[in-house]
Short mmCIF file of N, CA and C in Angstrom, two decimals:
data_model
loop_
_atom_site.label_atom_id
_atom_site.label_comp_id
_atom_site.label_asym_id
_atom_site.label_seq_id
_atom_site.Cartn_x
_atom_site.Cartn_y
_atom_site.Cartn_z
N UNK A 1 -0.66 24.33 12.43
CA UNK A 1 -0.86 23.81 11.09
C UNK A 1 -2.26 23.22 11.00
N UNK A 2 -3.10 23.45 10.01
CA UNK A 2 -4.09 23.21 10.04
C UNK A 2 -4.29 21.89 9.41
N UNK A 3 -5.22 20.59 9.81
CA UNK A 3 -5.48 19.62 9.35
C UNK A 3 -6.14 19.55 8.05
N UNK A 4 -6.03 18.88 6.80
CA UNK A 4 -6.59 18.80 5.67
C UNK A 4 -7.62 17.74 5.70
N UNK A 5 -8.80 18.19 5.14
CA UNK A 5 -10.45 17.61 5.43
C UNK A 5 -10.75 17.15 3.78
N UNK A 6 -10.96 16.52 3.39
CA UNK A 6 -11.60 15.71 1.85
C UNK A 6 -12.84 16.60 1.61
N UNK A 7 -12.99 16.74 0.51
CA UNK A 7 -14.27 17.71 0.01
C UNK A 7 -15.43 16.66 0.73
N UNK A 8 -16.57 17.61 1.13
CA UNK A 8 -17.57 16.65 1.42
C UNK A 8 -18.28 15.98 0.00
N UNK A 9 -19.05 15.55 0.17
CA UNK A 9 -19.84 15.02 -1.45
C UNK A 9 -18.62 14.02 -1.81
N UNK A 10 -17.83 13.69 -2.66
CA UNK A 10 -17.26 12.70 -3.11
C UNK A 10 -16.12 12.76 -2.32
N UNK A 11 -16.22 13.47 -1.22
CA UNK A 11 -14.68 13.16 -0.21
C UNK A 11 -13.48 13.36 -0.84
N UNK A 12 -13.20 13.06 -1.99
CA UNK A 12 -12.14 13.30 -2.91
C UNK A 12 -12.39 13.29 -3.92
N UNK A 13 -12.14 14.93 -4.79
CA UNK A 13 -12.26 14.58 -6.15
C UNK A 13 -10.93 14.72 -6.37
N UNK A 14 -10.69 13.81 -7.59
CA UNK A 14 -9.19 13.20 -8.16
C UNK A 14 -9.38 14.36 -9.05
N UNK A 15 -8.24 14.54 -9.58
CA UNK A 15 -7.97 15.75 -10.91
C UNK A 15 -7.57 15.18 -11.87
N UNK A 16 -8.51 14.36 -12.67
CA UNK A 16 -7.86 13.87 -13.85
C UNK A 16 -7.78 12.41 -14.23
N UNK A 17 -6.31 12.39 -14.72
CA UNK A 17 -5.12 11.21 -14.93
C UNK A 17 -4.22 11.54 -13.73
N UNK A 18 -3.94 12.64 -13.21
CA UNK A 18 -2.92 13.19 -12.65
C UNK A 18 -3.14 12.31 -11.06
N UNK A 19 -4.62 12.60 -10.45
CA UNK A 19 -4.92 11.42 -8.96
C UNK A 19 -4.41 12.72 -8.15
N UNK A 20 -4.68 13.91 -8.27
CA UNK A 20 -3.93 14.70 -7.12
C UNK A 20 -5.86 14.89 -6.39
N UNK A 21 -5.67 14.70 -5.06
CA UNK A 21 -6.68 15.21 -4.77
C UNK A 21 -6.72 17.00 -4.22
N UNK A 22 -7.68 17.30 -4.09
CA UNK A 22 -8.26 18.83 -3.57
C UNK A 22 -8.90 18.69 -2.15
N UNK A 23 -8.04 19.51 -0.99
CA UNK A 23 -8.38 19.14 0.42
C UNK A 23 -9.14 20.76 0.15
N UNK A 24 -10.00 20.51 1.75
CA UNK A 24 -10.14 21.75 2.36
C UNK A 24 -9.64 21.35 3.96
N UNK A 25 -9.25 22.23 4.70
CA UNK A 25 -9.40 22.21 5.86
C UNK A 25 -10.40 21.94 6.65
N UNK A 26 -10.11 20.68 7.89
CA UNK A 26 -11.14 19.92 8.56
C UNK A 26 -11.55 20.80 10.00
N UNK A 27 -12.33 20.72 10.48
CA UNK A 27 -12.73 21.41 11.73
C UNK A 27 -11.87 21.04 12.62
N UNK A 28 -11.45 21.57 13.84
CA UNK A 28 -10.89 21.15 14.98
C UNK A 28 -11.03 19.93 15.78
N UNK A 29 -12.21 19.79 15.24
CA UNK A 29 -13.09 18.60 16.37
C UNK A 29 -12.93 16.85 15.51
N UNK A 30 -12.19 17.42 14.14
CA UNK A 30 -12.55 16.01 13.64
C UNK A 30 -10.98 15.56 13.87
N UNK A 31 -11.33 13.58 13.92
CA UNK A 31 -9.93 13.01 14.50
C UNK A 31 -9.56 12.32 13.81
N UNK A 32 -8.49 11.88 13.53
CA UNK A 32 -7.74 10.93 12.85
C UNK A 32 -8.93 9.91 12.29
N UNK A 33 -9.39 9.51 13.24
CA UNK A 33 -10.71 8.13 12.71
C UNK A 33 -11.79 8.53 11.89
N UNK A 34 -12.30 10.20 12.20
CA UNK A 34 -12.98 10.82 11.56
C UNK A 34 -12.86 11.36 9.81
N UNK A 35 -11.80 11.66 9.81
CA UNK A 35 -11.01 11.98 8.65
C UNK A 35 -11.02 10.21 7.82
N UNK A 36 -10.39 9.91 8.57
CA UNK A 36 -10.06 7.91 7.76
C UNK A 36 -11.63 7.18 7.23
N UNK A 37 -12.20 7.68 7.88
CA UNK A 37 -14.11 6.99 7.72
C UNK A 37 -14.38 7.81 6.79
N UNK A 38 -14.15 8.97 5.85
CA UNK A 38 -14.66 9.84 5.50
C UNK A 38 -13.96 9.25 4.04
N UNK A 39 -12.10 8.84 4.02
CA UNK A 39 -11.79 8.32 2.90
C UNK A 39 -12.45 7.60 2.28
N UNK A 40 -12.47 7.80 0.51
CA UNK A 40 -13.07 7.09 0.05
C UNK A 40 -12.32 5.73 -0.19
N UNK A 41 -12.91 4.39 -1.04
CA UNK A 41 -12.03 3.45 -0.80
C UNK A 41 -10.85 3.32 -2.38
N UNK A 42 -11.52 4.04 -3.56
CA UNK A 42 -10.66 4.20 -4.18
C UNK A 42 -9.09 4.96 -3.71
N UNK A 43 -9.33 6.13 -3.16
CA UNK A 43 -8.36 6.93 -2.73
C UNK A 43 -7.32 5.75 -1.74
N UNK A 44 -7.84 4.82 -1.08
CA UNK A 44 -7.35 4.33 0.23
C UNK A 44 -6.19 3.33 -0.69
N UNK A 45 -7.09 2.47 -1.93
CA UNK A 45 -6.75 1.61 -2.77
C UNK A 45 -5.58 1.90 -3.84
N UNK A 46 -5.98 3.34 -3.80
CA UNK A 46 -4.43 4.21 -4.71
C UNK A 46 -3.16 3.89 -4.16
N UNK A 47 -3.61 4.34 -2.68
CA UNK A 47 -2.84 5.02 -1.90
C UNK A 47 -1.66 3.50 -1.54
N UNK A 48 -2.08 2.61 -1.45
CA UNK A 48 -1.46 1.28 -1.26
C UNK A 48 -0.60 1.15 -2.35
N UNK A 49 0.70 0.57 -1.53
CA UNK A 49 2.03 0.37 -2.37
C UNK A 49 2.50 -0.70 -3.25
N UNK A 50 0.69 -1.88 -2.86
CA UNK A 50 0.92 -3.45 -3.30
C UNK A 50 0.24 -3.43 -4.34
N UNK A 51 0.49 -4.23 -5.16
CA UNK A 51 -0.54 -3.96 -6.98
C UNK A 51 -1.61 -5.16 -6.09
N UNK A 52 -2.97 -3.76 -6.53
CA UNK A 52 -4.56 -4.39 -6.01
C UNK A 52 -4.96 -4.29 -7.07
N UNK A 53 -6.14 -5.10 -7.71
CA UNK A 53 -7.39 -5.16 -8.42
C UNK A 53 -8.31 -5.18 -7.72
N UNK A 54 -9.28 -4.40 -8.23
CA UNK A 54 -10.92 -4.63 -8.09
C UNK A 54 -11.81 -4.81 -8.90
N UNK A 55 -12.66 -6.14 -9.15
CA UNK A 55 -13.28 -6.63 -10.76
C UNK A 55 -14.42 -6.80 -9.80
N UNK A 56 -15.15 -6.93 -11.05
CA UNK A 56 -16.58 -7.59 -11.05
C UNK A 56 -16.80 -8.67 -11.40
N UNK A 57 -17.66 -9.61 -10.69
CA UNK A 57 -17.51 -11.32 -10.13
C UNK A 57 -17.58 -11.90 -11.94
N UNK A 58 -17.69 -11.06 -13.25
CA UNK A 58 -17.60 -10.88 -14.19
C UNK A 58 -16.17 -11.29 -15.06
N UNK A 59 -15.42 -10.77 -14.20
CA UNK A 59 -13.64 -10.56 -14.14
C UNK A 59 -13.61 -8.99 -15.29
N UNK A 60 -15.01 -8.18 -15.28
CA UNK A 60 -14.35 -6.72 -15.88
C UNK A 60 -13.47 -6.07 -14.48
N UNK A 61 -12.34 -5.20 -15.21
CA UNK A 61 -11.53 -4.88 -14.02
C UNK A 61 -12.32 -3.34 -13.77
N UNK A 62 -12.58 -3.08 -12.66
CA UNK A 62 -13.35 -2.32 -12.27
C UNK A 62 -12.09 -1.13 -11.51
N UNK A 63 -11.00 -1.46 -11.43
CA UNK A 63 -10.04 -0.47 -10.91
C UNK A 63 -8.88 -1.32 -10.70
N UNK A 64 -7.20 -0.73 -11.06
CA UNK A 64 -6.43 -1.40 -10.89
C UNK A 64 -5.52 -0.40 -10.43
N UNK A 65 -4.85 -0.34 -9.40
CA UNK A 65 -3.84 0.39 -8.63
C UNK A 65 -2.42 1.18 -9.62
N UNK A 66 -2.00 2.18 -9.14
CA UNK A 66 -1.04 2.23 -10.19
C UNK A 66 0.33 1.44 -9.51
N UNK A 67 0.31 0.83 -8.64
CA UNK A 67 1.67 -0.32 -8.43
C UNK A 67 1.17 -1.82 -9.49
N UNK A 68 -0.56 -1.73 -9.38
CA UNK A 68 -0.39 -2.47 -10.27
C UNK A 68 -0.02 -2.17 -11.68
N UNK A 69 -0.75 -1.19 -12.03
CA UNK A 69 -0.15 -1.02 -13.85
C UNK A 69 1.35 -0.58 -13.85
N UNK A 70 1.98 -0.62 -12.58
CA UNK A 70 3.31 -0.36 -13.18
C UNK A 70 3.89 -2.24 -13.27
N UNK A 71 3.45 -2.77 -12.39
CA UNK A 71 3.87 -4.77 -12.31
C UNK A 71 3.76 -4.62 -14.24
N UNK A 72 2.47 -4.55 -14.47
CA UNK A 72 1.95 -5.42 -15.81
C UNK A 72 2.48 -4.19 -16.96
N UNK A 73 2.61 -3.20 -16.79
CA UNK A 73 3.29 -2.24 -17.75
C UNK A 73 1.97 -1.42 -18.50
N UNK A 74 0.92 -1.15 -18.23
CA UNK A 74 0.12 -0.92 -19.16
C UNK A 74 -0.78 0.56 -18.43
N UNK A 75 -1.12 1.51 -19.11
CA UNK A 75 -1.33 2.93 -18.66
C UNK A 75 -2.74 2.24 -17.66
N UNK A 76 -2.34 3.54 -16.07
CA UNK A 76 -4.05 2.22 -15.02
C UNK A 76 -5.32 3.01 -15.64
N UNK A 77 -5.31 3.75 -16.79
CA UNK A 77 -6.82 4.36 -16.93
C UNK A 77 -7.35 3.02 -18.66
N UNK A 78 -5.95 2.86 -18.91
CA UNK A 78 -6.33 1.39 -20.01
C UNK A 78 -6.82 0.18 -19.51
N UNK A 79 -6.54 0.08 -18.06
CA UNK A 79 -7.24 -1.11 -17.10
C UNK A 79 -7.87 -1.30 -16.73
N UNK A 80 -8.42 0.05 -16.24
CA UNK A 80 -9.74 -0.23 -15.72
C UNK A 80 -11.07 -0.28 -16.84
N UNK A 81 -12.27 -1.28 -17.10
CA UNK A 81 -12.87 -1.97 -18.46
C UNK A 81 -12.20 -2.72 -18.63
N UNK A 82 -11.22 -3.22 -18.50
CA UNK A 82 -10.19 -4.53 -19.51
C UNK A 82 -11.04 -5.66 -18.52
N UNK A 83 -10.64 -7.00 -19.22
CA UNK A 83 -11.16 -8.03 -19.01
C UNK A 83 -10.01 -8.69 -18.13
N UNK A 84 -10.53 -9.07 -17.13
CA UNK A 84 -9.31 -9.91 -16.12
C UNK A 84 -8.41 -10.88 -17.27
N UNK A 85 -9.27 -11.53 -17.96
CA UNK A 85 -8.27 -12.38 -19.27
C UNK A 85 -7.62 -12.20 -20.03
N UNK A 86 -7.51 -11.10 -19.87
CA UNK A 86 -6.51 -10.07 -21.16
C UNK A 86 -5.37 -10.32 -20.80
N UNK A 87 -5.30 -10.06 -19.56
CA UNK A 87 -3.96 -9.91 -18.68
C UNK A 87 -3.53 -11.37 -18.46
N UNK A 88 -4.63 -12.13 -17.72
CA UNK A 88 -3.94 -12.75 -17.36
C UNK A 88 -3.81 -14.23 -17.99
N UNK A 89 -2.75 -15.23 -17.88
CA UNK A 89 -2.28 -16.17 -18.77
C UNK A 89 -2.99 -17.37 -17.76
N UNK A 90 -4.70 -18.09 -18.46
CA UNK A 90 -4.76 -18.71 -17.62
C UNK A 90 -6.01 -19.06 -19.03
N UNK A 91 -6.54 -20.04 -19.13
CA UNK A 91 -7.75 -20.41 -20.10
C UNK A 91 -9.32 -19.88 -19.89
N UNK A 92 -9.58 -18.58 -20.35
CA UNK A 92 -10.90 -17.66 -19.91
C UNK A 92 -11.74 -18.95 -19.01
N UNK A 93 -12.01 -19.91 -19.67
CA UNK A 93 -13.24 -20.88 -19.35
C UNK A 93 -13.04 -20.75 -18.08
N UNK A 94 -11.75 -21.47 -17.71
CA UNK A 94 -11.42 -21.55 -16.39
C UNK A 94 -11.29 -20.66 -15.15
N UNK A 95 -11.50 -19.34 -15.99
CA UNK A 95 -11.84 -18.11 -15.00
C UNK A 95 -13.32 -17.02 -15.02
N UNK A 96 -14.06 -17.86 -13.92
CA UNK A 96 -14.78 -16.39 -13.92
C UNK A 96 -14.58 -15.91 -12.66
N UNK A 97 -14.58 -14.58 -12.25
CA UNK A 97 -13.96 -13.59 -11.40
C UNK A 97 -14.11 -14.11 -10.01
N UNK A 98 -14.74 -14.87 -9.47
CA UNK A 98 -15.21 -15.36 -8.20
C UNK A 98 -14.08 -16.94 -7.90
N UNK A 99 -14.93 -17.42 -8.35
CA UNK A 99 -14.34 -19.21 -8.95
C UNK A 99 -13.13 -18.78 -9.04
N UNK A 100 -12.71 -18.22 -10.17
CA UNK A 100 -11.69 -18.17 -10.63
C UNK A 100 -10.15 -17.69 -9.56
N UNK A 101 -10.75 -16.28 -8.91
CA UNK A 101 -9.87 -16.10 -7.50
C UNK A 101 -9.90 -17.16 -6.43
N UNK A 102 -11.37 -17.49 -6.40
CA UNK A 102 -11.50 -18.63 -4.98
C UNK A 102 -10.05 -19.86 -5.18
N UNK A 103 -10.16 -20.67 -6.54
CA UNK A 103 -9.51 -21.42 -7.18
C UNK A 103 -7.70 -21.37 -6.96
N UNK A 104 -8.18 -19.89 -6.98
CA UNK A 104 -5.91 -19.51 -7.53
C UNK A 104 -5.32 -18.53 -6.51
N UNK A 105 -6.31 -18.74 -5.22
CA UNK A 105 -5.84 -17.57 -4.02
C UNK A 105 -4.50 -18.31 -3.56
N UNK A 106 -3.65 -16.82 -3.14
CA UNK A 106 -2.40 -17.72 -2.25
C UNK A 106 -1.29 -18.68 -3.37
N UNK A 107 -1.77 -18.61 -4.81
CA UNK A 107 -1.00 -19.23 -5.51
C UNK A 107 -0.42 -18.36 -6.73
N UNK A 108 0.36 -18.94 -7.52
CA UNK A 108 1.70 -18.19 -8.11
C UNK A 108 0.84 -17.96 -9.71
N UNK A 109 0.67 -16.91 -10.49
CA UNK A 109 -0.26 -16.80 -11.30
C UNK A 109 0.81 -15.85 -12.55
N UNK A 110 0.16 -16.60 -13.39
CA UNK A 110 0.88 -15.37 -14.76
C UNK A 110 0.09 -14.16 -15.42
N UNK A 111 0.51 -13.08 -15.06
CA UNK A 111 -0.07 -12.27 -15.74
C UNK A 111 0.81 -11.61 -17.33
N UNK A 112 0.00 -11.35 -18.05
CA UNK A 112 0.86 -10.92 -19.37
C UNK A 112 0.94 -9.66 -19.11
N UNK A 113 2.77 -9.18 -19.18
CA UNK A 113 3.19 -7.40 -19.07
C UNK A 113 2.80 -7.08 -20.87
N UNK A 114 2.46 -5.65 -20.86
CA UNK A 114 1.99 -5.31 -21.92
C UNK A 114 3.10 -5.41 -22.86
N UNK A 115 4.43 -6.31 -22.75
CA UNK A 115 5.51 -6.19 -23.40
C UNK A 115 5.66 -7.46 -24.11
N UNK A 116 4.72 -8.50 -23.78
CA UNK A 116 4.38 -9.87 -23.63
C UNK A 116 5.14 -10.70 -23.38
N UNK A 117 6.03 -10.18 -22.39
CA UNK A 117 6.74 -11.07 -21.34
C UNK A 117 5.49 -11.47 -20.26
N UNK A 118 6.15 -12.63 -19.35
CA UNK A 118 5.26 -12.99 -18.29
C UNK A 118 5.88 -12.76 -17.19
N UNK A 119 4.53 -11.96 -16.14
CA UNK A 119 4.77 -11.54 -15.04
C UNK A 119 4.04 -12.62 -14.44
N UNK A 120 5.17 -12.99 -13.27
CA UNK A 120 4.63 -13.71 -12.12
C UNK A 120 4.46 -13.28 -10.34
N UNK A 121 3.48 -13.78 -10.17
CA UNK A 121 2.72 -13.36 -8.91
C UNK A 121 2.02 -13.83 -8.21
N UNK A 122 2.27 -13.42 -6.97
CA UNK A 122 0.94 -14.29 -6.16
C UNK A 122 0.14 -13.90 -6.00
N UNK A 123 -1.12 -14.09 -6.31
CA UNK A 123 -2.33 -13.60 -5.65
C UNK A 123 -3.17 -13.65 -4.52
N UNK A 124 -3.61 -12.77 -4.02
CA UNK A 124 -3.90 -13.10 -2.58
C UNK A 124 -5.56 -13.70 -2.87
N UNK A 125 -5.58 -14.28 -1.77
CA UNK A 125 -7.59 -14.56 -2.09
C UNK A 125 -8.45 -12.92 -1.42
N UNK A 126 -9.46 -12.83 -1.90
CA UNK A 126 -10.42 -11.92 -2.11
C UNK A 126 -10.26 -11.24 -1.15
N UNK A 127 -10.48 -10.02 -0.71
CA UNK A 127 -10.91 -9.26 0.68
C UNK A 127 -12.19 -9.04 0.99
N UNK A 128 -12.58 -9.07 0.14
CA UNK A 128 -14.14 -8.90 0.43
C UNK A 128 -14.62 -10.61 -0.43
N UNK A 129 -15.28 -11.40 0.85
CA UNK A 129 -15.22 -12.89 0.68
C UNK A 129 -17.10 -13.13 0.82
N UNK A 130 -17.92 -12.73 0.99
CA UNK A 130 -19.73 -12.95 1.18
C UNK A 130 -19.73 -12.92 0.00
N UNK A 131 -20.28 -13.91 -0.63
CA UNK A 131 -20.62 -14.92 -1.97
C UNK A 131 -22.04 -13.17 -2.34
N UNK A 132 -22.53 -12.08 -1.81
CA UNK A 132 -23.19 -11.58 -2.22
C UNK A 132 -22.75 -10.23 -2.84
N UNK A 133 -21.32 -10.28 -2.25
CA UNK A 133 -20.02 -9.39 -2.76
C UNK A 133 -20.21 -9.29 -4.19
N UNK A 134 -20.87 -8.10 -5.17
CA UNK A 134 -20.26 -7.64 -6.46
C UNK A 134 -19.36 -7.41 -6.69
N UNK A 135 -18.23 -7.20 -5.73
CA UNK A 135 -16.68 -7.28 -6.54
C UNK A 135 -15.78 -7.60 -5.37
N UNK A 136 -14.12 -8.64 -6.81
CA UNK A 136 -13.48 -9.15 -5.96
C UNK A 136 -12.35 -8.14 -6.12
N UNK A 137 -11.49 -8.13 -4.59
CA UNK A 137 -10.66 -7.41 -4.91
C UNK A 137 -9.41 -7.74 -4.12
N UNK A 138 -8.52 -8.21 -5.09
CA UNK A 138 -7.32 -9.50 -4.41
C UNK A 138 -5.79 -8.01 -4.86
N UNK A 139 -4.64 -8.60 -3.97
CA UNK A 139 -3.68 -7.99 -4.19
C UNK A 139 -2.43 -9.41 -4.88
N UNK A 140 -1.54 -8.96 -5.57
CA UNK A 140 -0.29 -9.71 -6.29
C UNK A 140 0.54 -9.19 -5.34
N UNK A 141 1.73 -10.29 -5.25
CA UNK A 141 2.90 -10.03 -4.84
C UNK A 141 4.15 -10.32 -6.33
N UNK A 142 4.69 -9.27 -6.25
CA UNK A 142 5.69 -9.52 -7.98
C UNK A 142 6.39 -10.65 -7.06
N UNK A 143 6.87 -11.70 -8.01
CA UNK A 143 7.84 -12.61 -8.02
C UNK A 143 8.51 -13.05 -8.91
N UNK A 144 8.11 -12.51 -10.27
CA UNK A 144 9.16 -12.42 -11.45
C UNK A 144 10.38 -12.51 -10.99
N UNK A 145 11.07 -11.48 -10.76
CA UNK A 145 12.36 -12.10 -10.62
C UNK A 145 13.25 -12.45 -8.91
N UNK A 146 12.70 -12.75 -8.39
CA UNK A 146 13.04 -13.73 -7.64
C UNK A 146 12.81 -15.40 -8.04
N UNK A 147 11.65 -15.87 -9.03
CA UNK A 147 11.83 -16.68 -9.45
C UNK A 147 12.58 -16.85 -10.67
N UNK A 148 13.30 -15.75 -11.45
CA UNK A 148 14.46 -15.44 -12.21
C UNK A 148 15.37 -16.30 -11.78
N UNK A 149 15.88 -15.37 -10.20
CA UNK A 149 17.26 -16.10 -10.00
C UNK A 149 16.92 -17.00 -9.36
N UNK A 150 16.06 -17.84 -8.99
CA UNK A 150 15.99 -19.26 -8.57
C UNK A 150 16.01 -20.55 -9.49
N UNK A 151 15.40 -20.09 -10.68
CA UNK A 151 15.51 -20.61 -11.63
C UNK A 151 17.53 -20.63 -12.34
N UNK A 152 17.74 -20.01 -12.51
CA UNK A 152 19.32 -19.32 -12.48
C UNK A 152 19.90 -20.62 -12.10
#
């Protein structure tokens, strides 16, 4: 069976809305690590099962996972351009994209589902943390309803 190799040049082009990528077959010689260095980081960021954002220290959302647009309910090609404040239930002033994650990492955060119920979540603090970092890019854990039935 032959190993599948990422187009060279953009390593993966996505098809669309759809996210299917287009392989070619990789040489013999390339290895697991070789292939993984070659992923791009959107593809890697898809590919994750935890709702991620990636904004600009701005709070424009620069890419949002589709585990995330399924948490908040809203199509992920309407997310990415949206303003971190759109979503989320917190006073703009009090958020700009840096500050604002540094501030609320590790803690329980409301985001608005496009249904305008409130989704709750934790947010993780930044992954990429050098103050020279153009973008932050934190993951949520849903806790909506586990804090449902605790509340209960």
């Amino acid at each position: 069976m032959a190993q599948a190799r990422l187009h060279k040049g953009s390593d993966a082009d996505l098809d669309g809305s759809q996210g299917v990528e287009r392989r070619r077959n990789s040489s013999s010689t390339d290895t697991p690590a070789d292939i993984l260095t070659r992923l791009p980081a959107v593809v890697v960021l898809e590919r994750i099962p935890v709702p991620t954002v990636a904004m600009a220290r701005d709070g424009n959302i620069l890419f949002a996972n589709t585990a995330f647009a399924e948490m908040v309910g809203y199509p992920q090609d309407r997310l990415a351009g949206a303003e971190f404040p759109q979503i989320f239930n917190a006073d703009p002033a009090a958020l700009t994209a840096l500050s604002g994650v540094d501030a609320l990492a590790n803690m329980v955060v409301e985001l608005e589902h496009c249904e305008g119920w409130t989704v709750r979540a934790r947010m993780s603090k930044s992954a990429l943390m050098r103050h020279d970092d153009p973008v932050v890019l934190v993951t949520f854990e849903n806790l909506t309803e586990r804090l449902w039935i605790d509340e209960a």
